[in-house]
Every structure is written in structure tokens, then in C-alpha cells.
Amino acid sequence: MNASREKAAALALRTANVCLAAFVFSSTVSITFEQASIVLAFLAWTLALLLGYRPHYKKGMLELAFLLLLGSQLISSLFSSHILESLLGVRDLFFVCIVYLFATVTRTERRMREFVYLFIFSASLMSLYGLIQSAMGVYRITAAQSTPLTFSGILTIAFSVGFSFVLFGASRKERIIFGPLLALIFAALTLSYTRSSWIAVFCAILFIGILRSKWLVVGLLLFTAIAFLLAPHPLKSRAMSIFDPRRPSAHMRIILLKTSPQVVKDHPIIGVGMMDLLPIYDKYVYPRLPENLKKERHGHFHNNFAQVAVQTGILGLTIYLFLMFNVVRSEWGGYRAAGDRFMKSISLGSLAAFIGFFIFGMFEYNFGDSEVIMLLWFTLGLSLACRRLSDCA
């Protein structure tokens, strides 16, 4: 690569870094700005590649899993009764590029710290906004997001990464700065009144404790018990409702889960396509509902496994499970390979964020929530960057 092309490639990479920083900051604020930042980062990164930039990245089974997932969604869409709508539904897979942008553009530990700082700061800023909403009488806070589910899904990932960083990778000065910000995120998570996020965060922290410290597990259990005993009635009542299958939202999810095998039976191999599932809901679910649940109609199945099975059949579900396995495998490899204290904490936080995402997905279709899934790809990209930097070192 000659000198002029090398300078142009370096400029393109700097531009990509700026756009990625904009993505991280806007990830909790605005999906429009978030997606625009990623598109610009992708264009700058592509230009750098065309100019001769060659990142040191080892391909593996993860890339095969992504390609197979794309293939399964395209096949399902082409044979769907709603072809155009289904093909448009495949477009969200473009944002898988987030994984490789962060994995290859993050070339120093300093740059990774900047991304982590921005992420925690942005999440805490939106958490403060949510707490102001709560003080003004809003029951389930959303901050700048459209729903409490999306807001709490974002905070689940932010808290998982931030918790691991503050506990195991931060300096004393960083703990003083980011500890209170983490408390803000936790408070907002609590006041989102999203039970699935509470369970997800509990499991994410439990996972970190199992890997790193038995005392963290003990502390988590004690904290949970004391927090429940001291919680005001609305929070305590909300927490207790987790165990009540008769409440409307739980009853609805149970019916959806029981109905999904029937849809898969009728569309076994490639599913119904990447379409909105409202027509499927009306055909299969609505007739089974008691009168008190017929007021609402849903275009998804509130569970990642059920949704993927219905949309892409047994083939797509198998590939989805293959992808999830390889995400865990890649992040676990990043955690094992990271020698630096900071990078090890980020790899562990990314893995915990995936655990939280996975648990959350038992109660909500968060694999189709753009704001949440883009942050999952962000944390996976950070984990791969940790591994790449450790290998280079």
C-alpha cells in the first residue's frame, strides 16, 4: 500500500471510529441516530478495506452461523405468503456488521475504554431521565425509548457490562466515577417494573459470581432477599406476580407458547416467513383466548424460540440455536484469552450481557428488538476485539 492510500485508509478508519463512538452514545437515546451512525461507520470501514486496510481477524464458526441464519431467513421469506414484507424483515441482519466493525476497528485498549465509558455514561444519562419520569408520576419509565421492555432490555446489557467492569476491571478512580452511574442504571431498571429484566439481571450477575467469586453469589442472594423485604408495596407486588401464571400477561404468554407448536406443525421446515405474525395470531391464537385477553392483538410470540420456530421453521430454529452456541463459544474464548484485567472484565461482562439477553428472550421477542439486538452485537464485537488484541499482544 503506497503512502497516499495508507493515509486515506487511516483517515477512513478514524472516521469509522468517530461514527462508532456516536453509535455507542446514541444507542440508549435515538435509534435513528444510532442506525445512521452505523451505516456511516460501515461505509468508512468499507472504504478503508478498499484502500488496502487488512484487519487481523480469524474467521470461525460464528461467521458460518450468521450466513446460515441469513440463508434460512431468505428461504423462509421467498416461500412466504407475504414475500415482500418477509424480505424486508430480513434487512435487520445488516446490523450484524456491528460485530465486525467493533472487532476490527477497535485497535487499542484505550479505544475500547472510551467505548465502554461512553456506553455506561449514555445509559446512566437515560436512567436519570427515566428517574425524573418516575418522580413525575410515570409508572413504568421508558426514558427516550418507546416501551419499558426496550428500555429495560438496553439497561440489562449496560448494567451487565458495567457491573463486570466496575468490579473486576476498573481502577479505584474509575470505580469512584462509574459506581454511582451504575447505581443510577440499577435504579432505573428497578423502576421500569419489567419483571423479565429483573430476572435477566439476576441471572447475569449470578453467572458472573459463579465464574469469579462465591461471595458475590452470597451477596446477590442476600441483597435480593433484603431488597424484597424492604421494597415498597408496588415493587413487592410486581415481583410476587412473577410466580402467578393467572395474571393476564403470563396467561397470554402461556397460550402463545402452547399455540406455537401447532403453527410449526402446519409450516414445519421453513416456517411462515419473516412477516409480522398478526395474521398467524388471528388464525391460531385468537380463537383460544378467553374473553378478558381478546382486547389486545400481538404481532409476535413474546419468546425468541417460539418466534424463530414459527417464522423460519425447524430449519431456522436449529440454525438459531447454532448461532447462540457460537456466540457463547466466541465470548467464552474471548474471556479465556484476555490477559489484561480490563479486557477480561469486558469479555466477562459481554458474556453476562448475553446471558441476560437470553433469559430476557424467554419472556419477550428481544431478538427482533432492533435497539436491543444492536447492543448485543456491540458487546459481542467488544469481546472479539478483546480476543484479537490479546492474540496480537
GROMACS .gro file of C-alpha atoms in nm:
model
  393
    1MET     CA    1   0.000   0.000   0.000
    2ASN     CA    2   0.155   0.333  -0.108
    3ALA     CA    3   0.178   0.631   0.125
    4SER     CA    4  -0.125   0.821  -0.009
    5ARG     CA    5  -0.352   0.515   0.006
    6GLU     CA    6  -0.223   0.439   0.355
    7LYS     CA    7  -0.310   0.792   0.471
    8ALA     CA    8  -0.654   0.770   0.311
    9ALA     CA    9  -0.718   0.432   0.478
   10ALA     CA   10  -0.609   0.573   0.815
   11LEU     CA   11  -0.847   0.868   0.769
   12ALA     CA   12  -1.131   0.629   0.682
   13LEU     CA   13  -1.059   0.427   0.997
   14ARG     CA   14  -1.058   0.741   1.212
   15THR     CA   15  -1.392   0.835   1.060
   16ALA     CA   16  -1.524   0.487   1.137
   17ASN     CA   17  -1.408   0.526   1.498
   18VAL     CA   18  -1.589   0.858   1.535
   19CYS     CA   19  -1.906   0.707   1.389
   20LEU     CA   20  -1.880   0.407   1.623
   21ALA     CA   21  -1.843   0.640   1.920
   22ALA     CA   22  -2.157   0.822   1.802
   23PHE     CA   23  -2.333   0.486   1.777
   24VAL     CA   24  -2.238   0.390   2.133
   25PHE     CA   25  -2.355   0.719   2.280
   26SER     CA   26  -2.681   0.726   2.084
   27SER     CA   27  -2.759   0.358   2.149
   28THR     CA   28  -2.969   0.446   2.453
   29VAL     CA   29  -3.108   0.769   2.309
   30SER     CA   30  -3.220   0.752   1.945
   31ILE     CA   31  -3.246   0.453   1.712
   32THR     CA   32  -3.246   0.685   1.409
   33PHE     CA   33  -2.912   0.841   1.502
   34GLU     CA   34  -2.783   0.501   1.616
   35GLN     CA   35  -2.855   0.334   1.282
   36ALA     CA   36  -2.729   0.632   1.081
   37SER     CA   37  -2.400   0.619   1.276
   38ILE     CA   38  -2.355   0.251   1.198
   39VAL     CA   39  -2.428   0.298   0.827
   40LEU     CA   40  -2.166   0.576   0.811
   41ALA     CA   41  -1.917   0.365   1.009
   42PHE     CA   42  -1.978   0.074   0.771
   43LEU     CA   43  -1.916   0.294   0.465
   44ALA     CA   44  -1.594   0.434   0.615
   45TRP     CA   45  -1.478   0.084   0.711
   46THR     CA   46  -1.555  -0.048   0.361
   47LEU     CA   47  -1.357   0.239   0.210
   48ALA     CA   48  -1.061   0.155   0.436
   49LEU     CA   49  -1.076  -0.207   0.316
   50LEU     CA   50  -1.086  -0.096  -0.048
   51LEU     CA   51  -0.783   0.124   0.017
   52GLY     CA   52  -0.587  -0.174   0.144
   53TYR     CA   53  -0.655  -0.193   0.519
   54ARG     CA   54  -0.635  -0.556   0.632
   55PRO     CA   55  -0.752  -0.623   0.989
   56HIS     CA   56  -0.605  -0.917   1.176
   57TYR     CA   57  -0.916  -1.123   1.237
   58LYS     CA   58  -0.952  -1.501   1.249
   59LYS     CA   59  -1.274  -1.627   1.094
   60GLY     CA   60  -1.454  -1.920   1.256
   61MET     CA   61  -1.787  -2.092   1.306
   62LEU     CA   62  -1.955  -1.768   1.412
   63GLU     CA   63  -1.939  -1.635   1.055
   64LEU     CA   64  -2.085  -1.961   0.923
   65ALA     CA   65  -2.371  -1.933   1.175
   66PHE     CA   66  -2.454  -1.579   1.061
   67LEU     CA   67  -2.451  -1.685   0.695
   68LEU     CA   68  -2.675  -1.983   0.768
   69LEU     CA   69  -2.916  -1.760   0.959
   70LEU     CA   70  -2.932  -1.523   0.663
   71GLY     CA   71  -2.994  -1.817   0.430
   72SER     CA   72  -3.273  -1.959   0.646
   73GLN     CA   73  -3.449  -1.622   0.666
   74LEU     CA   74  -3.422  -1.567   0.290
   75ILE     CA   75  -3.559  -1.913   0.210
   76SER     CA   76  -3.848  -1.869   0.455
   77SER     CA   77  -3.924  -1.528   0.306
   78LEU     CA   78  -3.917  -1.643  -0.056
   79PHE     CA   79  -4.177  -1.912   0.018
   80SER     CA   80  -4.388  -1.692   0.247
   81SER     CA   81  -4.741  -1.583   0.166
   82HIS     CA   82  -4.618  -1.228   0.238
   83ILE     CA   83  -4.298  -1.229   0.031
   84LEU     CA   84  -4.220  -0.857   0.018
   85GLU     CA   85  -4.293  -0.798   0.386
   86SER     CA   86  -4.083  -1.101   0.478
   87LEU     CA   87  -3.788  -0.993   0.264
   88LEU     CA   88  -3.800  -0.652   0.431
   89GLY     CA   89  -3.790  -0.833   0.765
   90VAL     CA   90  -3.451  -0.984   0.673
   91ARG     CA   91  -3.289  -0.640   0.649
   92ASP     CA   92  -3.222  -0.622   1.023
   93LEU     CA   93  -2.944  -0.878   0.974
   94PHE     CA   94  -2.742  -0.597   0.814
   95PHE     CA   95  -2.664  -0.479   1.166
   96VAL     CA   96  -2.459  -0.793   1.229
   97CYS     CA   97  -2.187  -0.575   1.074
   98ILE     CA   98  -2.170  -0.407   1.418
   99VAL     CA   99  -1.990  -0.717   1.547
  100TYR     CA  100  -1.712  -0.689   1.292
  101LEU     CA  101  -1.686  -0.312   1.298
  102PHE     CA  102  -1.604  -0.313   1.669
  103ALA     CA  103  -1.396  -0.632   1.643
  104THR     CA  104  -1.166  -0.490   1.375
  105VAL     CA  105  -1.174  -0.111   1.422
  106THR     CA  106  -1.104  -0.128   1.798
  107ARG     CA  107  -0.726  -0.149   1.775
  108THR     CA  108  -0.617  -0.035   2.122
  109GLU     CA  109  -0.723  -0.086   2.481
  110ARG     CA  110  -0.760   0.291   2.515
  111ARG     CA  111  -1.017   0.297   2.234
  112MET     CA  112  -1.209   0.014   2.400
  113ARG     CA  113  -1.213   0.203   2.729
  114GLU     CA  114  -1.357   0.505   2.551
  115PHE     CA  115  -1.638   0.292   2.406
  116VAL     CA  116  -1.716   0.139   2.747
  117TYR     CA  117  -1.708   0.480   2.919
  118LEU     CA  118  -1.945   0.624   2.657
  119PHE     CA  119  -2.184   0.331   2.688
  120ILE     CA  120  -2.211   0.350   3.068
  121PHE     CA  121  -2.238   0.729   3.064
  122SER     CA  122  -2.511   0.725   2.798
  123ALA     CA  123  -2.707   0.453   2.981
  124SER     CA  124  -2.679   0.641   3.311
  125LEU     CA  125  -2.792   0.965   3.145
  126MET     CA  126  -3.106   0.795   3.012
  127SER     CA  127  -3.152   0.628   3.351
  128LEU     CA  128  -3.155   0.972   3.512
  129TYR     CA  129  -3.414   1.079   3.256
  130GLY     CA  130  -3.620   0.772   3.350
  131LEU     CA  131  -3.593   0.850   3.721
  132ILE     CA  132  -3.719   1.202   3.653
  133GLN     CA  133  -4.015   1.044   3.472
  134SER     CA  134  -4.079   0.829   3.780
  135ALA     CA  135  -4.066   1.135   4.007
  136MET     CA  136  -4.327   1.296   3.782
  137GLY     CA  137  -4.562   1.003   3.832
  138VAL     CA  138  -4.487   0.775   3.535
  139TYR     CA  139  -4.549   0.416   3.647
  140ARG     CA  140  -4.327   0.223   3.402
  141ILE     CA  141  -4.047   0.451   3.287
  142THR     CA  142  -3.918   0.444   2.930
  143ALA     CA  143  -3.676   0.743   2.909
  144ALA     CA  144  -3.625   0.806   2.534
  145GLN     CA  145  -3.746   0.461   2.428
  146SER     CA  146  -4.093   0.368   2.306
  147THR     CA  147  -4.163   0.090   2.558
  148PRO     CA  148  -4.045  -0.019   2.905
  149LEU     CA  149  -3.939  -0.354   2.753
  150THR     CA  150  -3.695  -0.191   2.511
  151PHE     CA  151  -3.564   0.048   2.777
  152SER     CA  152  -3.509  -0.229   3.031
  153GLY     CA  153  -3.355  -0.455   2.764
  154ILE     CA  154  -3.097  -0.185   2.689
  155LEU     CA  155  -3.026  -0.130   3.060
  156THR     CA  156  -2.989  -0.506   3.118
  157ILE     CA  157  -2.699  -0.513   2.874
  158ALA     CA  158  -2.550  -0.188   3.006
  159PHE     CA  159  -2.568  -0.299   3.368
  160SER     CA  160  -2.414  -0.641   3.294
  161VAL     CA  161  -2.114  -0.490   3.116
  162GLY     CA  162  -2.080  -0.205   3.366
  163PHE     CA  163  -2.106  -0.432   3.671
  164SER     CA  164  -1.826  -0.660   3.550
  165PHE     CA  165  -1.610  -0.361   3.457
  166VAL     CA  166  -1.656  -0.175   3.787
  167LEU     CA  167  -1.600  -0.486   4.000
  168PHE     CA  168  -1.315  -0.653   3.814
  169GLY     CA  169  -1.160  -0.418   3.558
  170ALA     CA  170  -1.178  -0.064   3.692
  171SER     CA  171  -0.914   0.134   3.876
  172ARG     CA  172  -1.001   0.299   4.208
  173LYS     CA  173  -1.065   0.629   4.031
  174GLU     CA  174  -1.288   0.458   3.773
  175ARG     CA  175  -1.487   0.288   4.049
  176ILE     CA  176  -1.550   0.625   4.216
  177ILE     CA  177  -1.675   0.767   3.886
  178PHE     CA  178  -1.869   0.474   3.742
  179GLY     CA  179  -2.002   0.314   4.063
  180PRO     CA  180  -2.267   0.586   4.114
  181LEU     CA  181  -2.355   0.574   3.743
  182LEU     CA  182  -2.413   0.201   3.775
  183ALA     CA  183  -2.641   0.267   4.073
  184LEU     CA  184  -2.846   0.504   3.854
  185ILE     CA  185  -2.884   0.232   3.590
  186PHE     CA  186  -2.992  -0.020   3.853
  187ALA     CA  187  -3.249   0.221   3.997
  188ALA     CA  188  -3.395   0.283   3.651
  189LEU     CA  189  -3.405  -0.090   3.582
  190THR     CA  190  -3.599  -0.138   3.903
  191LEU     CA  191  -3.848   0.138   3.825
  192SER     CA  192  -3.910   0.008   3.474
  193TYR     CA  193  -4.120  -0.255   3.654
  194THR     CA  194  -4.011  -0.505   3.388
  195ARG     CA  195  -4.004  -0.845   3.555
  196SER     CA  196  -3.820  -1.017   3.273
  197SER     CA  197  -3.534  -0.767   3.305
  198TRP     CA  198  -3.519  -0.825   3.681
  199ILE     CA  199  -3.483  -1.198   3.623
  200ALA     CA  200  -3.232  -1.140   3.342
  201VAL     CA  201  -3.008  -0.913   3.551
  202PHE     CA  202  -3.025  -1.154   3.845
  203CYS     CA  203  -2.910  -1.439   3.619
  204ALA     CA  204  -2.636  -1.226   3.459
  205ILE     CA  205  -2.489  -1.128   3.798
  206LEU     CA  206  -2.529  -1.484   3.926
  207PHE     CA  207  -2.330  -1.603   3.624
  208ILE     CA  208  -2.052  -1.352   3.695
  209GLY     CA  209  -2.047  -1.464   4.059
  210ILE     CA  210  -2.026  -1.834   3.968
  211LEU     CA  211  -1.725  -1.763   3.747
  212ARG     CA  212  -1.544  -1.514   3.968
  213SER     CA  213  -1.648  -1.524   4.334
  214LYS     CA  214  -1.871  -1.736   4.555
  215TRP     CA  215  -1.904  -1.432   4.785
  216LEU     CA  216  -2.065  -1.241   4.501
  217VAL     CA  217  -2.326  -1.518   4.476
  218VAL     CA  218  -2.389  -1.498   4.851
  219GLY     CA  219  -2.408  -1.118   4.834
  220LEU     CA  220  -2.652  -1.133   4.542
  221LEU     CA  221  -2.885  -1.369   4.728
  222LEU     CA  222  -2.870  -1.159   5.047
  223PHE     CA  223  -2.925  -0.836   4.854
  224THR     CA  224  -3.224  -0.984   4.670
  225ALA     CA  225  -3.383  -1.106   4.994
  226ILE     CA  226  -3.329  -0.776   5.179
  227ALA     CA  227  -3.442  -0.568   4.880
  228PHE     CA  228  -3.762  -0.772   4.858
  229LEU     CA  229  -3.836  -0.731   5.229
  230LEU     CA  230  -3.774  -0.355   5.224
  231ALA     CA  231  -3.935  -0.284   4.886
  232PRO     CA  232  -4.246  -0.062   4.876
  233HIS     CA  233  -4.573  -0.239   4.804
  234PRO     CA  234  -4.591  -0.167   4.426
  235LEU     CA  235  -4.246  -0.320   4.368
  236LYS     CA  236  -4.311  -0.613   4.601
  237SER     CA  237  -4.647  -0.683   4.437
  238ARG     CA  238  -4.488  -0.668   4.092
  239ALA     CA  239  -4.214  -0.909   4.199
  240MET     CA  240  -4.463  -1.154   4.351
  241SER     CA  241  -4.664  -1.155   4.028
  242ILE     CA  242  -4.370  -1.331   3.859
  243PHE     CA  243  -4.494  -1.651   4.021
  244ASP     CA  244  -4.861  -1.606   3.929
  245PRO     CA  245  -4.948  -1.778   3.597
  246ARG     CA  246  -5.304  -1.645   3.617
  247ARG     CA  247  -5.214  -1.280   3.557
  248PRO     CA  248  -5.315  -1.172   3.204
  249SER     CA  249  -4.966  -1.117   3.059
  250ALA     CA  250  -4.842  -1.453   3.189
  251HIS     CA  251  -5.158  -1.630   3.074
  252MET     CA  252  -5.118  -1.477   2.727
  253ARG     CA  253  -4.756  -1.594   2.701
  254ILE     CA  254  -4.853  -1.946   2.807
  255ILE     CA  255  -5.120  -1.959   2.537
  256LEU     CA  256  -4.873  -1.829   2.277
  257LEU     CA  257  -4.619  -2.096   2.375
  258LYS     CA  258  -4.881  -2.370   2.360
  259THR     CA  259  -5.001  -2.247   2.019
  260SER     CA  260  -4.661  -2.216   1.850
  261PRO     CA  261  -4.613  -2.596   1.805
  262GLN     CA  262  -4.938  -2.606   1.607
  263VAL     CA  263  -4.810  -2.335   1.372
  264VAL     CA  264  -4.480  -2.522   1.334
  265LYS     CA  265  -4.673  -2.843   1.264
  266ASP     CA  266  -4.852  -2.669   0.975
  267HIS     CA  267  -4.531  -2.499   0.849
  268PRO     CA  268  -4.261  -2.738   0.973
  269ILE     CA  269  -3.945  -2.688   0.768
  270ILE     CA  270  -3.914  -2.321   0.675
  271GLY     CA  271  -4.196  -2.154   0.871
  272VAL     CA  272  -4.426  -1.874   0.760
  273GLY     CA  273  -4.156  -1.617   0.675
  274MET     CA  274  -4.013  -1.304   0.836
  275MET     CA  275  -4.351  -1.132   0.831
  276ASP     CA  276  -4.548  -0.965   1.106
  277LEU     CA  277  -4.728  -1.250   1.281
  278LEU     CA  278  -5.061  -1.075   1.335
  279PRO     CA  279  -5.235  -1.290   1.066
  280ILE     CA  280  -5.094  -1.602   1.236
  281TYR     CA  281  -5.209  -1.470   1.573
  282ASP     CA  282  -5.561  -1.412   1.442
  283LYS     CA  283  -5.578  -1.760   1.289
  284TYR     CA  284  -5.417  -1.973   1.560
  285VAL     CA  285  -5.413  -1.779   1.888
  286TYR     CA  286  -5.720  -1.555   1.897
  287PRO     CA  287  -5.976  -1.842   1.893
  288ARG     CA  288  -5.809  -1.994   2.202
  289LEU     CA  289  -5.820  -1.678   2.410
  290PRO     CA  290  -6.058  -1.620   2.699
  291GLU     CA  291  -6.269  -1.305   2.668
  292ASN     CA  292  -6.051  -1.098   2.903
  293LEU     CA  293  -5.749  -1.145   2.672
  294LYS     CA  294  -5.920  -1.062   2.342
  295LYS     CA  295  -5.877  -0.687   2.383
  296GLU     CA  296  -5.515  -0.696   2.263
  297ARG     CA  297  -5.366  -0.839   1.944
  298HIS     CA  298  -4.999  -0.925   1.902
  299GLY     CA  299  -4.769  -0.945   1.601
  300HIS     CA  300  -4.510  -1.159   1.776
  301PHE     CA  301  -4.496  -1.456   2.015
  302HIS     CA  302  -4.316  -1.299   2.316
  303ASN     CA  303  -4.046  -1.568   2.311
  304ASN     CA  304  -3.738  -1.594   2.091
  305PHE     CA  305  -3.761  -1.970   2.039
  306ALA     CA  306  -4.132  -1.967   1.957
  307GLN     CA  307  -4.094  -1.667   1.725
  308VAL     CA  308  -3.798  -1.812   1.534
  309ALA     CA  309  -3.966  -2.153   1.504
  310VAL     CA  310  -4.288  -2.000   1.369
  311GLN     CA  311  -4.113  -1.766   1.125
  312THR     CA  312  -3.835  -1.992   0.995
  313GLY     CA  313  -3.943  -2.344   1.094
  314ILE     CA  314  -3.733  -2.625   1.237
  315LEU     CA  315  -3.450  -2.538   0.998
  316GLY     CA  316  -3.433  -2.178   1.119
  317LEU     CA  317  -3.466  -2.274   1.485
  318THR     CA  318  -3.177  -2.521   1.453
  319ILE     CA  319  -2.960  -2.253   1.292
  320TYR     CA  320  -3.063  -2.000   1.559
  321LEU     CA  321  -2.952  -2.241   1.832
  322PHE     CA  322  -2.628  -2.299   1.640
  323LEU     CA  323  -2.574  -1.922   1.633
  324MET     CA  324  -2.643  -1.883   2.006
  325PHE     CA  325  -2.396  -2.163   2.081
  326ASN     CA  326  -2.128  -1.994   1.872
  327VAL     CA  327  -2.189  -1.655   2.033
  328VAL     CA  328  -2.128  -1.814   2.374
  329ARG     CA  329  -1.830  -2.007   2.238
  330SER     CA  330  -1.675  -1.691   2.090
  331GLU     CA  331  -1.731  -1.482   2.403
  332TRP     CA  332  -1.604  -1.757   2.629
  333GLY     CA  333  -1.295  -1.780   2.409
  334GLY     CA  334  -1.250  -1.405   2.444
  335TYR     CA  335  -1.279  -1.428   2.821
  336ARG     CA  336  -1.027  -1.713   2.841
  337ALA     CA  337  -0.781  -1.544   2.604
  338ALA     CA  338  -0.790  -1.197   2.762
  339GLY     CA  339  -0.485  -1.148   2.980
  340ASP     CA  340  -0.535  -0.785   3.071
  341ARG     CA  341  -0.754  -0.720   3.377
  342PHE     CA  342  -0.966  -0.461   3.198
  343MET     CA  343  -1.023  -0.666   2.884
  344LYS     CA  344  -1.104  -0.976   3.088
  345SER     CA  345  -1.374  -0.780   3.273
  346ILE     CA  346  -1.525  -0.658   2.944
  347SER     CA  347  -1.524  -1.009   2.797
  348LEU     CA  348  -1.694  -1.138   3.111
  349GLY     CA  349  -1.945  -0.851   3.105
  350SER     CA  350  -2.024  -0.923   2.740
  351LEU     CA  351  -2.085  -1.288   2.822
  352ALA     CA  352  -2.307  -1.190   3.116
  353ALA     CA  353  -2.496  -0.949   2.888
  354PHE     CA  354  -2.564  -1.239   2.653
  355ILE     CA  355  -2.692  -1.449   2.945
  356GLY     CA  356  -2.923  -1.162   3.040
  357PHE     CA  357  -3.039  -1.124   2.680
  358PHE     CA  358  -3.102  -1.498   2.653
  359ILE     CA  359  -3.307  -1.510   2.974
  360PHE     CA  360  -3.500  -1.197   2.874
  361GLY     CA  361  -3.578  -1.371   2.546
  362MET     CA  362  -3.770  -1.641   2.730
  363PHE     CA  363  -4.040  -1.381   2.801
  364GLU     CA  364  -4.007  -1.138   2.510
  365TYR     CA  365  -3.900  -1.146   2.145
  366ASN     CA  366  -3.592  -0.932   2.203
  367PHE     CA  367  -3.406  -1.091   1.910
  368GLY     CA  368  -3.637  -0.876   1.698
  369ASP     CA  369  -3.599  -0.559   1.908
  370SER     CA  370  -3.357  -0.351   1.698
  371GLU     CA  371  -3.233  -0.130   1.983
  372VAL     CA  372  -3.154  -0.432   2.200
  373ILE     CA  373  -3.008  -0.664   1.937
  374MET     CA  374  -2.772  -0.394   1.809
  375LEU     CA  375  -2.630  -0.361   2.160
  376LEU     CA  376  -2.590  -0.738   2.183
  377TRP     CA  377  -2.383  -0.726   1.862
  378PHE     CA  378  -2.187  -0.435   2.010
  379THR     CA  379  -2.091  -0.638   2.319
  380LEU     CA  380  -2.002  -0.938   2.102
  381GLY     CA  381  -1.780  -0.711   1.892
  382LEU     CA  382  -1.606  -0.585   2.206
  383SER     CA  383  -1.545  -0.942   2.320
  384LEU     CA  384  -1.395  -1.036   1.982
  385ALA     CA  385  -1.181  -0.721   1.995
  386CYS     CA  386  -1.052  -0.827   2.339
  387ARG     CA  387  -0.952  -1.163   2.196
  388ARG     CA  388  -0.788  -1.008   1.889
  389LEU     CA  389  -0.590  -0.757   2.095
  390SER     CA  390  -0.478  -1.031   2.335
  391ASP     CA  391  -0.369  -1.252   2.044
  392CYS     CA  392  -0.173  -0.963   1.891
  393ALA     CA  393  -0.007  -0.892   2.225
   0.00000   0.00000   0.00000
